[in-house]
Coordinates of C-alpha atoms in Angstrom, one line a residue:
M100 CA 0.0 0.0 0.0
L101 CA 1.1 3.5 -0.7
H102 CA -0.6 5.1 2.2
Q103 CA 1.6 7.0 4.6
W104 CA -0.3 7.5 7.8
S105 CA 0.3 10.2 10.4
H106 CA 4.0 10.3 11.2
W107 CA 3.5 10.1 15.0
E108 CA 2.0 6.5 14.5
F109 CA 5.4 5.4 13.3
D110 CA 7.4 7.3 15.9
P111 CA 6.8 5.9 19.4
K112 CA 8.7 8.7 21.0
L113 CA 6.6 11.4 19.3
H114 CA 3.4 9.5 20.2
E115 CA 4.6 9.3 23.8
D116 CA 5.2 13.0 23.8
I117 CA 1.7 13.7 22.6
V118 CA 0.2 11.5 25.2
N119 CA 2.3 13.0 28.0
S120 CA 1.4 16.6 26.8
I121 CA -2.3 15.8 27.0
K122 CA -1.9 14.2 30.4
K123 CA -0.3 17.4 31.8
I124 CA -3.4 19.4 31.0
P125 CA -5.0 20.1 34.5
S126 CA -8.6 20.2 33.3
I127 CA -10.1 16.8 32.8
E128 CA -12.7 18.3 30.4
Q129 CA -9.9 19.8 28.2
R130 CA -8.1 16.5 28.2
L131 CA -11.2 14.7 27.0
K132 CA -11.6 17.3 24.2
L133 CA -8.0 17.0 23.2
I134 CA -8.3 13.2 23.0
A135 CA -11.3 13.6 20.8
L136 CA -9.4 16.2 18.7
K137 CA -6.5 13.8 18.4
T138 CA -8.8 11.1 17.1
R139 CA -10.4 13.3 14.5
W140 CA -7.0 14.8 13.5
N141 CA -5.7 11.3 13.0
Q142 CA -8.6 10.5 10.7
M143 CA -8.1 13.7 8.8
V144 CA -4.4 12.9 8.3
K145 CA -5.2 9.4 7.1
L146 CA -7.8 10.7 4.7
S147 CA -5.4 13.4 3.4
S148 CA -2.9 10.7 2.8
I149 CA -5.4 8.6 0.8
F150 CA -6.4 11.6 -1.2
S151 CA -2.8 12.5 -1.9
D152 CA -2.1 8.9 -3.2
E153 CA -5.1 8.8 -5.4
F154 CA -4.6 12.3 -6.6
Q155 CA -1.0 11.4 -7.7
L156 CA -2.2 8.3 -9.5
L157 CA -4.9 10.3 -11.3
R158 CA -2.5 13.1 -12.1
T159 CA 0.0 10.6 -13.5
K160 CA -2.7 8.9 -15.6
Y161 CA -3.9 12.1 -17.2
N162 CA -0.5 13.6 -17.6
T163 CA 0.3 10.7 -19.9
V164 CA -2.9 11.4 -21.9
F165 CA -2.1 15.1 -22.2
T166 CA 1.5 14.4 -23.3
K167 CA 0.1 12.3 -26.2
L168 CA -2.3 15.0 -27.1
Y169 CA 0.5 17.7 -27.0
S170 CA 2.6 15.6 -29.3
K171 CA -0.4 14.9 -31.7
M172 CA -1.2 18.6 -31.9
D173 CA 2.5 19.4 -32.6
R174 CA 2.6 16.9 -35.4
I175 CA -0.6 18.3 -36.9
Q176 CA 0.7 21.9 -36.9
G177 CA 4.0 20.8 -38.3
G178 CA 2.3 19.0 -41.2
V179 CA 3.8 15.6 -40.1
D180 CA 0.5 13.7 -39.6
K181 CA -2.1 13.2 -42.3
L182 CA -5.4 14.6 -41.2
T183 CA -8.2 12.1 -40.6
E184 CA -12.0 12.4 -40.5
D185 CA -11.7 12.2 -36.7
D186 CA -9.4 15.3 -36.8
L187 CA -11.8 17.2 -39.0
R188 CA -15.0 17.1 -37.1
D189 CA -17.6 19.6 -38.3
Y190 CA -15.1 21.0 -40.8
E191 CA -18.0 22.1 -43.2
H192 CA -18.7 25.1 -41.0
Y193 CA -15.3 26.7 -41.7
F194 CA -15.3 26.7 -45.5
T195 CA -17.3 28.0 -48.4
K196 CA -18.7 25.6 -51.0
E197 CA -15.9 26.4 -53.4
E198 CA -13.2 25.9 -50.7
L199 CA -14.7 22.5 -49.7
E200 CA -14.1 21.3 -53.3
Q201 CA -10.4 21.8 -52.8
K202 CA -10.2 20.0 -49.4
D203 CA -9.3 16.5 -50.6
K204 CA -6.6 17.9 -52.9
L205 CA -5.1 20.0 -50.1
L206 CA -5.1 17.1 -47.6
L207 CA -2.6 15.3 -49.8
N208 CA 0.0 18.0 -49.5
L209 CA -0.3 19.8 -46.1
K210 CA 2.4 22.2 -45.1
P211 CA 3.3 23.3 -41.6
I212 CA 1.4 26.3 -40.1
P213 CA 3.8 29.2 -40.5
H214 CA 5.3 30.4 -37.2
Y215 CA 2.9 28.5 -35.1
W216 CA 5.0 28.2 -32.0
Y217 CA 6.5 31.7 -32.5
K218 CA 3.1 33.3 -32.5
A219 CA 2.0 31.2 -29.5
I220 CA 5.0 32.5 -27.6
R221 CA 4.6 36.1 -28.9
H222 CA 1.0 36.1 -27.6
S223 CA 2.0 34.8 -24.2
E224 CA 3.0 36.6 -21.0
I225 CA 6.7 36.2 -21.7
S226 CA 6.5 38.1 -25.0
K227 CA 7.7 41.3 -23.3
L228 CA 10.8 39.5 -22.1
L229 CA 12.0 38.6 -25.6
L230 CA 14.9 40.4 -27.2
V231 CA 14.8 41.4 -30.9
E232 CA 17.3 38.6 -31.6
D233 CA 15.1 36.1 -29.7
K234 CA 12.2 36.8 -32.0
K235 CA 14.2 36.3 -35.1
I236 CA 15.4 32.9 -34.0
L237 CA 12.1 31.8 -32.6
K238 CA 10.5 32.4 -36.0
K239 CA 12.5 29.3 -37.0
L240 CA 11.0 27.2 -34.2
T241 CA 9.2 24.2 -35.8
S242 CA 8.3 22.0 -32.9
L243 CA 8.0 22.2 -29.1
L244 CA 7.4 19.0 -27.1
M245 CA 7.1 18.3 -23.4
D246 CA 7.3 15.1 -21.4
T247 CA 6.6 15.3 -17.6
K248 CA 7.5 12.9 -14.9
I249 CA 5.6 13.3 -11.7
D250 CA 6.8 12.5 -8.2
Y251 CA 5.2 13.3 -4.8
D252 CA 7.1 16.4 -4.1
E253 CA 8.3 17.5 -7.5
S254 CA 7.8 17.2 -11.3
I255 CA 10.4 16.9 -13.9
H256 CA 9.6 18.6 -17.3
E257 CA 11.7 17.6 -20.3
L258 CA 11.3 20.1 -23.2
S259 CA 12.5 19.4 -26.7
V260 CA 12.7 22.5 -28.9
F261 CA 13.3 22.0 -32.7
F262 CA 14.5 24.6 -35.2
A263 CA 14.6 24.8 -39.0
K264 CA 17.9 25.6 -40.5
N265 CA 18.9 29.3 -39.8
K266 CA 21.8 31.7 -39.7
Y267 CA 21.8 32.1 -35.9
I268 CA 22.4 28.8 -34.3
E269 CA 23.7 25.4 -35.4
N270 CA 21.4 23.4 -33.2
D271 CA 18.3 21.8 -34.9
L272 CA 17.3 20.5 -31.4
L273 CA 17.7 22.0 -28.0
R274 CA 16.7 20.0 -24.9
V275 CA 16.2 21.3 -21.4
T276 CA 15.2 19.6 -18.2
I277 CA 13.3 21.6 -15.6
K278 CA 12.6 20.6 -12.1
E279 CA 9.4 22.0 -10.5
T280 CA 9.7 21.8 -6.7
S281 CA 7.0 21.4 -4.2
Q282 CA 7.4 25.1 -3.4
G283 CA 6.5 25.9 -7.0
V284 CA 10.1 26.9 -8.1
Y285 CA 11.2 26.1 -11.6
K286 CA 14.9 25.3 -11.9
V287 CA 16.9 24.2 -15.0
I288 CA 18.9 21.1 -14.1
K289 CA 20.1 20.0 -17.5
A290 CA 20.3 21.6 -20.9
D291 CA 21.9 21.4 -24.3
Q292 CA 24.5 24.0 -25.1
V293 CA 23.4 26.6 -27.7
K294 CA 26.0 26.6 -30.5
W295 CA 26.0 30.2 -31.9
K296 CA 27.1 30.7 -35.5
S297 CA 28.3 34.2 -34.8
P298 CA 30.7 35.5 -32.1
E299 CA 28.2 38.4 -31.7
N300 CA 25.3 36.7 -29.9
P301 CA 23.1 37.2 -26.7
G302 CA 25.7 35.4 -24.6
T303 CA 28.6 37.8 -25.4
R304 CA 26.3 40.8 -25.2
F305 CA 25.2 39.7 -21.7
L306 CA 28.9 39.9 -20.6
E307 CA 28.8 43.5 -21.7
N308 CA 25.4 44.3 -20.3
P309 CA 23.9 42.0 -17.6
K310 CA 20.4 43.3 -18.4
H311 CA 20.6 41.7 -21.8
I312 CA 19.0 38.4 -20.9
S313 CA 17.9 36.2 -23.8
F314 CA 15.3 33.5 -24.1
F315 CA 18.1 31.2 -24.9
F316 CA 19.5 31.6 -21.4
L317 CA 16.9 29.0 -20.6
F318 CA 19.5 26.5 -21.9
V319 CA 22.1 27.4 -19.2
V320 CA 22.5 25.4 -16.0
I321 CA 23.4 27.6 -13.0
D322 CA 24.7 26.3 -9.7
T323 CA 22.0 26.6 -7.0
L324 CA 24.6 28.2 -4.7
D325 CA 25.7 30.8 -7.2
D326 CA 24.4 34.0 -5.6
R327 CA 26.0 36.5 -7.9
P328 CA 23.4 39.2 -8.7
E329 CA 23.6 38.5 -12.5
M330 CA 23.2 34.8 -11.9
I331 CA 20.2 35.3 -9.6
K332 CA 18.6 37.4 -12.3
I333 CA 19.1 34.6 -14.9
K334 CA 17.6 32.0 -12.4
E335 CA 14.6 34.3 -11.9
F336 CA 14.3 34.7 -15.7
Q337 CA 14.5 30.9 -16.1
D338 CA 11.8 30.4 -13.5
T339 CA 9.4 32.8 -15.3
V340 CA 10.0 31.4 -18.8
S341 CA 9.8 27.8 -17.6
R342 CA 6.6 28.4 -15.7
S343 CA 5.0 30.0 -18.8
L344 CA 6.2 27.2 -21.2
V345 CA 5.0 24.4 -19.0
N346 CA 1.7 25.9 -17.7
D347 CA 0.6 28.1 -20.6
I348 CA 2.4 28.1 -23.9
I349 CA 2.5 24.3 -24.5
P350 CA -0.9 23.3 -23.1
N351 CA -2.6 26.4 -24.6
S352 CA -0.7 26.9 -27.8
F353 CA -3.8 26.6 -29.9
E354 CA -5.6 29.5 -28.2
L355 CA -2.4 31.6 -28.0
F356 CA -1.8 31.1 -31.7
L357 CA -5.3 32.4 -32.5
E358 CA -4.9 35.1 -29.8
V359 CA -8.3 34.2 -28.3
S360 CA -7.3 33.0 -24.8
K361 CA -7.2 36.2 -22.8
N362 CA -7.0 34.1 -19.6
K363 CA -10.3 32.4 -20.4
N364 CA -10.9 28.8 -20.9
K365 CA -7.3 27.9 -20.3
M366 CA -6.5 24.3 -19.4
P367 CA -6.0 24.1 -15.7
V368 CA -2.5 22.8 -14.8
V369 CA -1.8 21.0 -11.5
H370 CA 1.5 21.7 -10.0
S371 CA 3.7 19.3 -8.1
N372 CA 2.6 20.9 -4.8
N373 CA -1.0 19.8 -5.6
T374 CA -2.1 23.4 -6.3
V375 CA -3.9 24.5 -9.4
N376 CA -2.6 27.4 -11.5
E377 CA -5.3 30.0 -10.9
S378 CA -4.5 32.0 -14.0
S379 CA -5.4 29.0 -16.1
V380 CA -8.9 28.4 -14.7
Q381 CA -11.8 30.1 -16.4
K382 CA -13.1 33.0 -14.3
E383 CA -16.8 33.0 -13.5

């Protein structure tokens, strides 16, 4: 069984301390009430533990389903998967009669949606953090995938970011692993190195001006103990960008691309600390 009952049940010394503390209460009436409170508190802890176990199992189950859907949507926007009748439900409402006559022909040669992921990012909350150079490179972003592994006190998000051939970076794939702690902090723990084609890039400009923080600093691993002011700023930047990618941009790319989300109807995302992202829940 996964259930972890109240810790004092497994700690004889702590259990003894609780009993002795209650015994020291002068009032018999108060002692009776405290015994009753202890009984109900124990039931609450057990129930909470059962809830936590079942919640984790349910979250893991649906996380797997969502991951498959994210991947399917990415393949559709990238023109990788052929569209089926199941994909095109009620498609007649979106076309004129003349356009419908071209449907079957177009289905044989579907191209990627231009700048799908770039537009989703541009319409997100981190848009204001993007440098001019970031926007140029992100227009070459062709695919953005996420795989999440869930544990009791943390989640590990593995992001794979694919790029078309461009004049800025050599990488056609950049991977980054992000740990989401139980406190809701997002930390980059592993990342591919960005291979810049030019010596003049966001990395070198940051050395000249620490305020020059690029989106691609997401692919930099910084020691947790590094408390230099410029490194703290990068870690805060990584936390903000990671949070947006995991909780908004990837699960809500469709709405963001169309620029129709406006904080409504967003998919609720459950964090590793069992809280729900309030900004992603439809407001009444």
